[in-house]
PDB file of C-alpha atoms in Angstrom:
ATOM      1  CA  MET A   9      -0.005   0.005   0.004  1.00 43.00           C
ATOM      2  CA  THR A  10       2.898   2.370   0.648  1.00 44.00           C
ATOM      3  CA  ASP A  11       3.669   2.783  -3.064  1.00 47.00           C
ATOM      4  CA  LYS A  12       0.230   4.265  -3.909  1.00 63.00           C
ATOM      5  CA  THR A  13      -0.003   7.976  -4.596  1.00 73.00           C
ATOM      6  CA  PHE A  14      -3.800   8.120  -4.229  1.00 81.00           C
ATOM      7  CA  ARG A  15      -5.790   6.306  -1.532  1.00 91.00           C
ATOM      8  CA  THR A  16      -9.555   6.094  -1.321  1.00 95.00           C
ATOM      9  CA  GLY A  17     -11.204   5.971   2.087  1.00 97.00           C
ATOM     10  CA  LEU A  18     -14.655   5.153   3.352  1.00 98.00           C
ATOM     11  CA  SER A  19     -16.092   7.021   6.347  1.00 97.00           C
ATOM     12  CA  VAL A  20     -19.404   5.886   7.907  1.00 97.00           C
ATOM     13  CA  CYS A  21     -21.177   7.989  10.558  1.00 95.00           C
ATOM     14  CA  GLY A  22     -22.897   6.645  13.645  1.00 92.00           C
ATOM     15  CA  GLY A  23     -26.670   6.211  13.858  1.00 91.00           C
ATOM     16  CA  GLY A  24     -27.874   3.015  15.475  1.00 94.00           C
ATOM     17  CA  MET A  25     -30.342   1.053  13.395  1.00 96.00           C
ATOM     18  CA  LEU A  26     -30.079   3.746  10.694  1.00 96.00           C
ATOM     19  CA  GLY A  27     -26.872   1.977   9.663  1.00 97.00           C
ATOM     20  CA  ILE A  28     -29.052  -0.168   7.424  1.00 98.00           C
ATOM     21  CA  GLY A  29     -29.154   2.889   5.114  1.00 98.00           C
ATOM     22  CA  PRO A  30     -25.447   3.093   4.223  1.00 98.00           C
ATOM     23  CA  LEU A  31     -25.400  -0.706   3.926  1.00 98.00           C
ATOM     24  CA  THR A  32     -28.264  -0.513   1.443  1.00 98.00           C
ATOM     25  CA  LEU A  33     -26.204   1.850  -0.676  1.00 98.00           C
ATOM     26  CA  LEU A  34     -23.002  -0.197  -0.330  1.00 98.00           C
ATOM     27  CA  LYS A  35     -24.602  -3.519  -1.303  1.00 98.00           C
ATOM     28  CA  ASN A  36     -26.229  -1.876  -4.331  1.00 98.00           C
ATOM     29  CA  LEU A  37     -22.924  -0.300  -5.315  1.00 98.00           C
ATOM     30  CA  GLU A  38     -21.169  -3.626  -4.858  1.00 98.00           C
ATOM     31  CA  LYS A  39     -23.690  -5.383  -7.151  1.00 98.00           C
ATOM     32  CA  ASP A  40     -23.399  -2.695  -9.825  1.00 97.00           C
ATOM     33  CA  LEU A  41     -19.611  -2.932  -9.773  1.00 96.00           C
ATOM     34  CA  GLN A  42     -19.829  -6.713 -10.114  1.00 97.00           C
ATOM     35  CA  ASP A  43     -22.127  -6.295 -13.122  1.00 96.00           C
ATOM     36  CA  GLU A  44     -19.937  -3.653 -14.730  1.00 94.00           C
ATOM     37  CA  PHE A  45     -16.739  -5.659 -14.416  1.00 93.00           C
ATOM     38  CA  GLY A  46     -18.447  -9.051 -15.060  1.00 96.00           C
ATOM     39  CA  ASP A  47     -17.085 -10.512 -11.834  1.00 96.00           C
ATOM     40  CA  ASN A  48     -19.420 -11.580  -9.022  1.00 95.00           C
ATOM     41  CA  GLN A  49     -16.479 -12.071  -6.676  1.00 95.00           C
ATOM     42  CA  ILE A  50     -15.811  -8.333  -6.509  1.00 95.00           C
ATOM     43  CA  GLN A  51     -16.462  -6.863  -3.075  1.00 97.00           C
ATOM     44  CA  ILE A  52     -16.756  -3.247  -2.081  1.00 96.00           C
ATOM     45  CA  GLN A  53     -13.422  -3.584  -0.278  1.00 95.00           C
ATOM     46  CA  ASN A  54     -11.672  -3.780  -3.644  1.00 94.00           C
ATOM     47  CA  PHE A  55     -12.309  -0.060  -4.056  1.00 95.00           C
ATOM     48  CA  PHE A  56     -11.151   1.282  -0.676  1.00 96.00           C
ATOM     49  CA  ASP A  57      -7.748   1.472   0.990  1.00 95.00           C
ATOM     50  CA  CYS A  58      -8.714   2.750   4.426  1.00 97.00           C
ATOM     51  CA  TYR A  59     -11.761   3.116   6.676  1.00 98.00           C
ATOM     52  CA  ALA A  60     -13.166   5.134   9.549  1.00 98.00           C
ATOM     53  CA  GLY A  61     -16.408   4.608  11.409  1.00 97.00           C
ATOM     54  CA  THR A  62     -18.052   5.742  14.587  1.00 96.00           C
ATOM     55  CA  SER A  63     -20.579   3.734  16.617  1.00 96.00           C
ATOM     56  CA  THR A  64     -22.739   1.908  14.028  1.00 96.00           C
ATOM     57  CA  GLY A  65     -20.220   3.071  11.447  1.00 97.00           C
ATOM     58  CA  SER A  66     -17.502   1.220  13.345  1.00 98.00           C
ATOM     59  CA  ILE A  67     -19.557  -2.004  13.177  1.00 98.00           C
ATOM     60  CA  ILE A  68     -19.970  -1.603   9.418  1.00 98.00           C
ATOM     61  CA  THR A  69     -16.369  -0.746   8.636  1.00 98.00           C
ATOM     62  CA  ALA A  70     -15.027  -3.460  10.980  1.00 98.00           C
ATOM     63  CA  LEU A  71     -17.051  -6.116   9.152  1.00 98.00           C
ATOM     64  CA  LEU A  72     -15.875  -4.825   5.783  1.00 98.00           C
ATOM     65  CA  VAL A  73     -12.210  -4.657   6.734  1.00 98.00           C
ATOM     66  CA  THR A  74     -12.353  -8.262   7.978  1.00 98.00           C
ATOM     67  CA  GLY A  75     -13.584  -9.481   4.585  1.00 97.00           C
ATOM     68  CA  HIS A  76     -17.360  -9.529   4.850  1.00 98.00           C
ATOM     69  CA  SER A  77     -18.959  -8.326   1.624  1.00 98.00           C
ATOM     70  CA  ALA A  78     -21.357  -5.381   1.617  1.00 98.00           C
ATOM     71  CA  GLN A  79     -24.219  -7.825   0.798  1.00 98.00           C
ATOM     72  CA  LYS A  80     -23.329 -10.124   3.677  1.00 98.00           C
ATOM     73  CA  THR A  81     -22.922  -7.205   6.072  1.00 98.00           C
ATOM     74  CA  PHE A  82     -26.315  -5.845   4.988  1.00 98.00           C
ATOM     75  CA  ASP A  83     -27.936  -9.269   5.582  1.00 98.00           C
ATOM     76  CA  LEU A  84     -26.266  -9.629   9.009  1.00 98.00           C
ATOM     77  CA  PHE A  85     -27.392  -6.201  10.080  1.00 97.00           C
ATOM     78  CA  LYS A  86     -30.949  -6.542   8.832  1.00 98.00           C
ATOM     79  CA  THR A  87     -31.361  -9.995  10.390  1.00 98.00           C
ATOM     80  CA  ASN A  88     -29.943  -9.051  13.808  1.00 97.00           C
ATOM     81  CA  VAL A  89     -30.737  -5.387  14.397  1.00 97.00           C
ATOM     82  CA  LYS A  90     -33.942  -6.055  16.332  1.00 96.00           C
ATOM     83  CA  SER A  91     -32.138  -8.400  18.720  1.00 97.00           C
ATOM     84  CA  ILE A  92     -29.387  -5.798  19.193  1.00 97.00           C
ATOM     85  CA  PHE A  93     -32.019  -3.401  20.558  1.00 97.00           C
ATOM     86  CA  THR A  94     -33.289  -5.722  23.287  1.00 97.00           C
ATOM     87  CA  LYS A  95     -34.538  -3.755  26.290  1.00 96.00           C
ATOM     88  CA  TYR A  96     -33.443  -4.437  29.824  1.00 96.00           C
ATOM     89  CA  PRO A  97     -36.275  -5.720  32.032  1.00 95.00           C
ATOM     90  CA  LEU A  98     -38.400  -2.922  33.487  1.00 93.00           C
ATOM     91  CA  TYR A  99     -37.220  -3.619  37.023  1.00 92.00           C
ATOM     92  CA  LYS A 100     -33.693  -2.695  35.873  1.00 94.00           C
ATOM     93  CA  ARG A 101     -34.729   0.291  33.729  1.00 92.00           C
ATOM     94  CA  ILE A 102     -36.413   2.008  36.616  1.00 92.00           C
ATOM     95  CA  LYS A 103     -32.957   2.609  38.110  1.00 91.00           C
ATOM     96  CA  PRO A 104     -31.823   6.113  37.060  1.00 90.00           C
ATOM     97  CA  LYS A 105     -28.433   5.001  35.637  1.00 92.00           C
ATOM     98  CA  CYS A 106     -29.675   1.930  33.755  1.00 95.00           C
ATOM     99  CA  PRO A 107     -29.589   2.363  29.957  1.00 95.00           C
ATOM    100  CA  THR A 108     -32.494   1.235  27.841  1.00 96.00           C
ATOM    101  CA  TYR A 109     -30.867  -1.644  25.964  1.00 97.00           C
ATOM    102  CA  ASP A 110     -28.832  -4.685  26.918  1.00 97.00           C
ATOM    103  CA  HIS A 111     -25.717  -4.949  24.775  1.00 97.00           C
ATOM    104  CA  THR A 112     -25.375  -8.721  25.238  1.00 97.00           C
ATOM    105  CA  ASN A 113     -26.652  -9.658  21.777  1.00 97.00           C
ATOM    106  CA  LEU A 114     -24.458  -7.036  20.076  1.00 97.00           C
ATOM    107  CA  PHE A 115     -21.388  -8.316  21.861  1.00 98.00           C
ATOM    108  CA  ARG A 116     -22.272 -11.921  20.969  1.00 98.00           C
ATOM    109  CA  LEU A 117     -22.587 -11.040  17.271  1.00 98.00           C
ATOM    110  CA  LEU A 118     -19.330  -9.100  17.275  1.00 98.00           C
ATOM    111  CA  LYS A 119     -17.550 -12.088  18.784  1.00 98.00           C
ATOM    112  CA  VAL A 120     -19.016 -14.439  16.169  1.00 98.00           C
ATOM    113  CA  TYR A 121     -18.187 -12.273  13.144  1.00 98.00           C
ATOM    114  CA  LEU A 122     -15.035 -10.456  14.293  1.00 98.00           C
ATOM    115  CA  GLY A 123     -13.627 -13.205  16.448  1.00 97.00           C
ATOM    116  CA  ASN A 124     -10.335 -12.438  18.221  1.00 98.00           C
ATOM    117  CA  VAL A 125      -8.808 -10.424  15.405  1.00 98.00           C
ATOM    118  CA  LYS A 126      -6.655  -7.639  16.766  1.00 98.00           C
ATOM    119  CA  MET A 127      -6.453  -4.123  15.355  1.00 97.00           C
ATOM    120  CA  ASN A 128      -2.763  -4.574  14.473  1.00 97.00           C
ATOM    121  CA  GLU A 129      -3.563  -7.725  12.460  1.00 98.00           C
ATOM    122  CA  LEU A 130      -5.823  -5.931   9.978  1.00 97.00           C
ATOM    123  CA  PRO A 131      -4.792  -5.647   6.315  1.00 95.00           C
ATOM    124  CA  CYS A 132      -5.323  -1.872   6.010  1.00 96.00           C
ATOM    125  CA  PRO A 133      -5.763   1.260   8.128  1.00 97.00           C
ATOM    126  CA  ILE A 134      -8.970   1.675  10.078  1.00 98.00           C
ATOM    127  CA  PHE A 135      -9.806   4.443  12.567  1.00 98.00           C
ATOM    128  CA  ILE A 136     -12.483   4.033  15.265  1.00 98.00           C
ATOM    129  CA  PRO A 137     -13.259   6.984  17.599  1.00 97.00           C
ATOM    130  CA  THR A 138     -14.335   6.388  21.173  1.00 97.00           C
ATOM    131  CA  THR A 139     -14.617   8.569  24.291  1.00 96.00           C
ATOM    132  CA  ARG A 140     -12.626   7.975  27.503  1.00 94.00           C
ATOM    133  CA  MET A 141     -14.239   8.885  30.798  1.00 91.00           C
ATOM    134  CA  ASN A 142     -11.690   8.399  33.584  1.00 81.00           C
ATOM    135  CA  GLY A 143     -10.655  12.025  33.925  1.00 74.00           C
ATOM    136  CA  LYS A 144      -6.937  11.201  33.698  1.00 74.00           C
ATOM    137  CA  LYS A 145      -6.403  11.271  29.932  1.00 74.00           C
ATOM    138  CA  ALA A 146      -7.710  13.224  26.980  1.00 77.00           C
ATOM    139  CA  VAL A 147     -11.250  12.124  26.378  1.00 91.00           C
ATOM    140  CA  GLU A 148     -10.774  11.679  22.626  1.00 93.00           C
ATOM    141  CA  LYS A 149      -9.389   8.281  21.702  1.00 95.00           C
ATOM    142  CA  VAL A 150      -9.021   6.814  18.228  1.00 97.00           C
ATOM    143  CA  TRP A 151      -8.333   3.096  17.891  1.00 98.00           C
ATOM    144  CA  ASP A 152      -6.336   2.277  14.775  1.00 97.00           C
ATOM    145  CA  ASN A 153      -4.588  -0.691  13.234  1.00 93.00           C
ATOM    146  CA  ARG A 154      -1.461  -0.080  15.253  1.00 95.00           C
ATOM    147  CA  ASP A 155      -3.232  -0.871  18.518  1.00 97.00           C
ATOM    148  CA  ASP A 156      -2.675  -4.215  20.202  1.00 97.00           C
ATOM    149  CA  GLU A 157      -6.366  -4.488  21.018  1.00 97.00           C
ATOM    150  CA  LEU A 158      -9.254  -6.666  19.870  1.00 98.00           C
ATOM    151  CA  LEU A 159     -11.130  -5.096  16.971  1.00 98.00           C
ATOM    152  CA  ARG A 160     -14.437  -6.065  18.543  1.00 98.00           C
ATOM    153  CA  PHE A 161     -13.535  -4.301  21.789  1.00 98.00           C
ATOM    154  CA  ALA A 162     -12.785  -1.099  19.860  1.00 98.00           C
ATOM    155  CA  VAL A 163     -16.169  -1.373  18.181  1.00 98.00           C
ATOM    156  CA  GLU A 164     -17.911  -2.071  21.505  1.00 98.00           C
ATOM    157  CA  THR A 165     -16.468   1.093  23.012  1.00 98.00           C
ATOM    158  CA  SER A 166     -17.382   3.240  20.031  1.00 98.00           C
ATOM    159  CA  ALA A 167     -20.972   1.954  19.979  1.00 97.00           C
ATOM    160  CA  ALA A 168     -21.686   2.497  23.701  1.00 97.00           C
ATOM    161  CA  ALA A 169     -24.266   5.235  23.033  1.00 93.00           C
ATOM    162  CA  PRO A 170     -25.239   7.113  26.236  1.00 91.00           C
ATOM    163  CA  THR A 171     -28.708   6.274  27.601  1.00 91.00           C
ATOM    164  CA  TYR A 172     -29.028   3.491  25.003  1.00 94.00           C
ATOM    165  CA  PHE A 173     -26.221   1.099  26.020  1.00 97.00           C
ATOM    166  CA  ASP A 174     -23.913   0.558  28.980  1.00 97.00           C
ATOM    167  CA  VAL A 175     -20.566   2.292  29.381  1.00 96.00           C
ATOM    168  CA  ILE A 176     -17.723  -0.141  28.650  1.00 96.00           C
ATOM    169  CA  GLU A 177     -15.095  -0.684  31.335  1.00 94.00           C
ATOM    170  CA  LYS A 178     -11.705  -2.354  31.096  1.00 93.00           C
ATOM    171  CA  ASP A 179      -8.542  -2.087  33.187  1.00 90.00           C
ATOM    172  CA  GLY A 180      -9.893   0.833  35.169  1.00 88.00           C
ATOM    173  CA  GLN A 181     -10.834   2.781  32.043  1.00 92.00           C
ATOM    174  CA  SER A 182     -14.390   3.667  31.021  1.00 95.00           C
ATOM    175  CA  TYR A 183     -15.464   4.247  27.433  1.00 96.00           C
ATOM    176  CA  CYS A 184     -18.609   5.532  25.746  1.00 95.00           C
ATOM    177  CA  ASP A 185     -19.764   6.402  22.244  1.00 94.00           C
ATOM    178  CA  GLY A 186     -17.215   8.035  19.911  1.00 93.00           C
ATOM    179  CA  GLY A 187     -20.124   9.996  18.482  1.00 90.00           C
ATOM    180  CA  LEU A 188     -19.884  12.392  21.419  1.00 87.00           C
ATOM    181  CA  TRP A 189     -17.020  14.109  19.607  1.00 89.00           C
ATOM    182  CA  ALA A 190     -16.674  12.490  16.166  1.00 92.00           C
ATOM    183  CA  ASN A 191     -20.004  11.133  14.966  1.00 91.00           C
ATOM    184  CA  ASP A 192     -18.678  11.776  11.485  1.00 93.00           C
ATOM    185  CA  ALA A 193     -15.135  10.378  11.385  1.00 95.00           C
ATOM    186  CA  THR A 194     -14.058  12.030   8.123  1.00 95.00           C
ATOM    187  CA  MET A 195     -11.465  14.308   9.743  1.00 95.00           C
ATOM    188  CA  VAL A 196     -10.292  11.429  11.910  1.00 96.00           C
ATOM    189  CA  LEU A 197      -9.666   9.444   8.733  1.00 97.00           C
ATOM    190  CA  GLU A 198      -7.920  12.337   7.002  1.00 96.00           C
ATOM    191  CA  SER A 199      -5.728  13.112  10.042  1.00 96.00           C
ATOM    192  CA  GLY A 200      -4.850   9.481  10.587  1.00 96.00           C
ATOM    193  CA  MET A 201      -3.839   8.914   6.985  1.00 96.00           C
ATOM    194  CA  LYS A 202      -1.861  12.149   6.871  1.00 94.00           C
ATOM    195  CA  ILE A 203       0.177  11.010   9.848  1.00 93.00           C
ATOM    196  CA  ARG A 204       0.688   7.518   8.420  1.00 91.00           C
ATOM    197  CA  PHE A 205       1.215   8.421   4.757  1.00 91.00           C
ATOM    198  CA  PRO A 206       2.110  12.130   4.531  1.00 91.00           C
ATOM    199  CA  GLU A 207       3.115  11.970   0.861  1.00 87.00           C
ATOM    200  CA  SER A 208      -0.100  10.402  -0.326  1.00 87.00           C
ATOM    201  CA  LYS A 209      -3.293  12.011  -1.568  1.00 91.00           C
ATOM    202  CA  LEU A 210      -6.632  10.954  -0.130  1.00 95.00           C
ATOM    203  CA  ARG A 211     -10.130  10.704  -1.548  1.00 95.00           C
ATOM    204  CA  VAL A 212     -13.032   9.994   0.828  1.00 97.00           C
ATOM    205  CA  LEU A 213     -16.583   8.676   0.415  1.00 97.00           C
ATOM    206  CA  VAL A 214     -18.654   9.790   3.409  1.00 97.00           C
ATOM    207  CA  LEU A 215     -21.950   8.116   4.263  1.00 97.00           C
ATOM    208  CA  ASN A 216     -24.147  10.229   6.562  1.00 94.00           C
ATOM    209  CA  THR A 217     -26.069   7.567   8.447  1.00 94.00           C
ATOM    210  CA  GLY A 218     -28.343  10.077  10.183  1.00 90.00           C
ATOM    211  CA  MET A 219     -29.295  11.684   6.839  1.00 92.00           C
ATOM    212  CA  SER A 220     -30.110  15.373   6.280  1.00 89.00           C
ATOM    213  CA  VAL A 221     -32.925  16.790   8.348  1.00 85.00           C
ATOM    214  CA  PRO A 222     -34.217  20.414   8.263  1.00 81.00           C
ATOM    215  CA  ASN A 223     -33.684  22.440  11.407  1.00 75.00           C
ATOM    216  CA  THR A 224     -37.140  23.808  12.262  1.00 73.00           C
ATOM    217  CA  ALA A 225     -36.662  24.694  15.922  1.00 75.00           C
ATOM    218  CA  TYR A 226     -36.364  28.352  16.930  1.00 80.00           C
ATOM    219  CA  GLY A 227     -36.470  30.651  19.972  1.00 88.00           C
ATOM    220  CA  ASN A 228     -35.224  30.355  23.555  1.00 92.00           C
ATOM    221  CA  LYS A 229     -35.362  27.070  25.421  1.00 88.00           C
ATOM    222  CA  SER A 230     -35.000  25.643  28.902  1.00 90.00           C
ATOM    223  CA  LEU A 231     -31.785  23.889  29.900  1.00 87.00           C
ATOM    224  CA  LEU A 232     -33.404  20.533  29.169  1.00 82.00           C
ATOM    225  CA  GLY A 233     -34.801  21.914  25.912  1.00 81.00           C
ATOM    226  CA  TRP A 234     -31.386  23.074  24.742  1.00 81.00           C
ATOM    227  CA  ALA A 235     -29.860  19.691  25.656  1.00 74.00           C
ATOM    228  CA  LYS A 236     -32.487  17.860  23.634  1.00 71.00           C
ATOM    229  CA  TYR A 237     -32.084  20.302  20.747  1.00 74.00           C
ATOM    230  CA  LEU A 238     -28.311  19.916  20.627  1.00 70.00           C
ATOM    231  CA  ILE A 239     -28.455  16.136  20.803  1.00 65.00           C
ATOM    232  CA  ASN A 240     -31.272  15.620  18.321  1.00 63.00           C
ATOM    233  CA  ASP A 241     -30.489  18.428  15.871  1.00 66.00           C
ATOM    234  CA  TRP A 242     -26.799  19.086  16.044  1.00 63.00           C
ATOM    235  CA  VAL A 243     -24.701  16.059  17.011  1.00 61.00           C
ATOM    236  CA  ALA A 244     -25.241  14.525  13.589  1.00 55.00           C
ATOM    237  CA  ARG A 245     -24.721  17.906  11.907  1.00 57.00           C
ATOM    238  CA  THR A 246     -21.094  17.991  13.101  1.00 58.00           C
ATOM    239  CA  GLY A 247     -20.343  16.021   9.969  1.00 63.00           C
ATOM    240  CA  ASN A 248     -21.111  19.061   7.840  1.00 75.00           C
ATOM    241  CA  SER A 249     -18.144  20.958   9.265  1.00 80.00           C
ATOM    242  CA  ASN A 250     -15.940  17.870   8.973  1.00 84.00           C
ATOM    243  CA  CYS A 251     -16.690  17.567   5.279  1.00 85.00           C
ATOM    244  CA  PHE A 252     -16.297  21.300   4.703  1.00 87.00           C
ATOM    245  CA  GLU A 253     -12.814  21.130   6.194  1.00 91.00           C
ATOM    246  CA  ALA A 254     -11.962  17.904   4.368  1.00 92.00           C
ATOM    247  CA  MET A 255     -12.980  19.490   1.046  1.00 92.00           C
ATOM    248  CA  ALA A 256     -10.739  22.477   1.802  1.00 94.00           C
ATOM    249  CA  ASN A 257      -7.820  20.191   2.632  1.00 94.00           C
ATOM    250  CA  LEU A 258      -8.227  17.504   0.001  1.00 94.00           C
ATOM    251  CA  GLY A 259     -10.047  19.338  -2.790  1.00 94.00           C
ATOM    252  CA  LYS A 260     -13.801  19.424  -3.289  1.00 94.00           C
ATOM    253  CA  GLU A 261     -13.548  16.810  -6.033  1.00 94.00           C
ATOM    254  CA  ASN A 262     -11.954  14.358  -3.587  1.00 95.00           C
ATOM    255  CA  VAL A 263     -14.759  14.270  -1.015  1.00 96.00           C
ATOM    256  CA  LEU A 264     -18.184  12.819  -1.798  1.00 96.00           C
ATOM    257  CA  ARG A 265     -20.759  12.950   1.001  1.00 95.00           C
ATOM    258  CA  ILE A 266     -23.925  10.920   0.528  1.00 96.00           C
ATOM    259  CA  SER A 267     -26.815  12.094   2.688  1.00 95.00           C
ATOM    260  CA  PRO A 268     -30.470  11.506   1.772  1.00 96.00           C
ATOM    261  CA  SER A 269     -32.888  14.241   2.847  1.00 94.00           C
ATOM    262  CA  ILE A 270     -35.811  13.424   5.158  1.00 93.00           C
ATOM    263  CA  ASP A 271     -38.446  15.699   6.678  1.00 91.00           C
ATOM    264  CA  GLU A 272     -38.060  14.603  10.321  1.00 87.00           C
ATOM    265  CA  PRO A 273     -35.336  12.704  12.171  1.00 86.00           C
ATOM    266  CA  ILE A 274     -35.758   8.974  12.701  1.00 90.00           C
ATOM    267  CA  GLY A 275     -34.662   7.658  16.104  1.00 89.00           C
ATOM    268  CA  LEU A 276     -31.597   5.452  16.083  1.00 91.00           C
ATOM    269  CA  ASP A 277     -33.570   2.729  17.908  1.00 95.00           C
ATOM    270  CA  LYS A 278     -36.728   2.804  15.745  1.00 95.00           C
ATOM    271  CA  VAL A 279     -36.270  -0.739  14.387  1.00 97.00           C
ATOM    272  CA  ASP A 280     -39.919  -0.811  13.296  1.00 97.00           C
ATOM    273  CA  ARG A 281     -38.969   1.730  10.597  1.00 97.00           C
ATOM    274  CA  LEU A 282     -36.165  -0.404   9.136  1.00 98.00           C
ATOM    275  CA  ASP A 283     -37.897  -1.024   5.815  1.00 98.00           C
ATOM    276  CA  GLU A 284     -38.652   2.695   5.498  1.00 98.00           C
ATOM    277  CA  VAL A 285     -34.971   3.558   5.914  1.00 98.00           C
ATOM    278  CA  ILE A 286     -33.981   0.930   3.323  1.00 98.00           C
ATOM    279  CA  GLU A 287     -36.456   2.435   0.851  1.00 98.00           C
ATOM    280  CA  ILE A 288     -35.081   5.960   1.463  1.00 98.00           C
ATOM    281  CA  TRP A 289     -31.565   4.824   0.678  1.00 98.00           C
ATOM    282  CA  GLU A 290     -32.640   2.683  -2.300  1.00 98.00           C
ATOM    283  CA  THR A 291     -34.280   5.743  -3.834  1.00 98.00           C
ATOM    284  CA  HIS A 292     -31.290   7.949  -3.083  1.00 98.00           C
ATOM    285  CA  TYR A 293     -28.855   5.423  -4.517  1.00 98.00           C
ATOM    286  CA  ALA A 294     -30.676   5.625  -7.846  1.00 98.00           C
ATOM    287  CA  GLU A 295     -30.273   9.410  -7.706  1.00 98.00           C
ATOM    288  CA  VAL A 296     -26.529   9.416  -6.966  1.00 98.00           C
ATOM    289  CA  LYS A 297     -25.501   6.166  -8.673  1.00 97.00           C
ATOM    290  CA  LYS A 298     -23.774   7.798 -11.650  1.00 96.00           C
ATOM    291  CA  ASP A 299     -21.618  10.124  -9.549  1.00 96.00           C
ATOM    292  CA  LEU A 300     -20.934   7.425  -6.961  1.00 96.00           C
ATOM    293  CA  LEU A 301     -19.744   4.876  -9.495  1.00 96.00           C
ATOM    294  CA  ALA A 302     -17.514   7.474 -11.131  1.00 94.00           C
ATOM    295  CA  PHE A 303     -16.028   8.409  -7.729  1.00 95.00           C
ATOM    296  CA  VAL A 304     -15.134   4.894  -6.599  1.00 93.00           C
ATOM    297  CA  LYS A 305     -13.896   3.791 -10.041  1.00 88.00           C
ATOM    298  CA  LYS A 306     -11.504   6.730 -10.140  1.00 83.00           C
ATOM    299  CA  ARG A 307      -9.309   4.840  -7.692  1.00 67.00           C
ATOM    300  CA  ASN A 308      -6.135   3.757  -9.464  1.00 54.00           C
ATOM    301  CA  ASN A 309      -7.571   5.226 -12.709  1.00 55.00           C
ATOM    302  CA  ILE A 310     -10.062   2.366 -13.169  1.00 54.00           C
TER     303      ILE A 310
END
């Protein structure tokens, strides 16, 4: 990989069950690339050199980087997402600090499909943001493929969304969702690759899992109202600034952000709306297919 002048990266934002959206796009893209090249063994990984993903995005990119096709990853996610969002019993949830969902099924699936692969055993760079909570170190932490840590543990820490899932603890260190500071990991990917391969040029496909939602709120709010507003309306929007900066650094033509527009936000645990999200991304893929194919095929002058 070190002899390549241009590298193409994939960045996938966090978003709970909404991750089925980017996977819908990726499995369609994978199929169209197979048809175009007349090779049904082609996988989406053939067109990317590096990855970054936060929370659900870390699950997706971890599965891809360990060799699971986009179609298989889509099938795994669709089949298991309802079991991932299994609520704790009510007698536990009435405790103020108990999150809503038990992460047991998620951890079981990660162990089955990621096994005991370590970050430093992966074939290409991957960057997974998480948040440290012990008060002794900088809160921002990025796992990458130089870490001597299980890939599935890195994913578990990145996906520990506050109020939804438990904080992860290991060796006296607590971790929670990387989306608290890098829901869109585009700049994490760019920074990581610049450090690793300073002479190379980077192109990035960014998949906005949360999609684009109009901001209709206005006026003053209570403290609780502002907190809800910032979480629901602005955490996902941090990706806009990341992409703006990435375009300035890499060139506008080298960053493609895919983000379907919807009228109202869809909760990251609304598994009953899974088919609706798939349909949204199916429709959007048809709209962006031409530009998307051109972008990924530009790698290595394909």
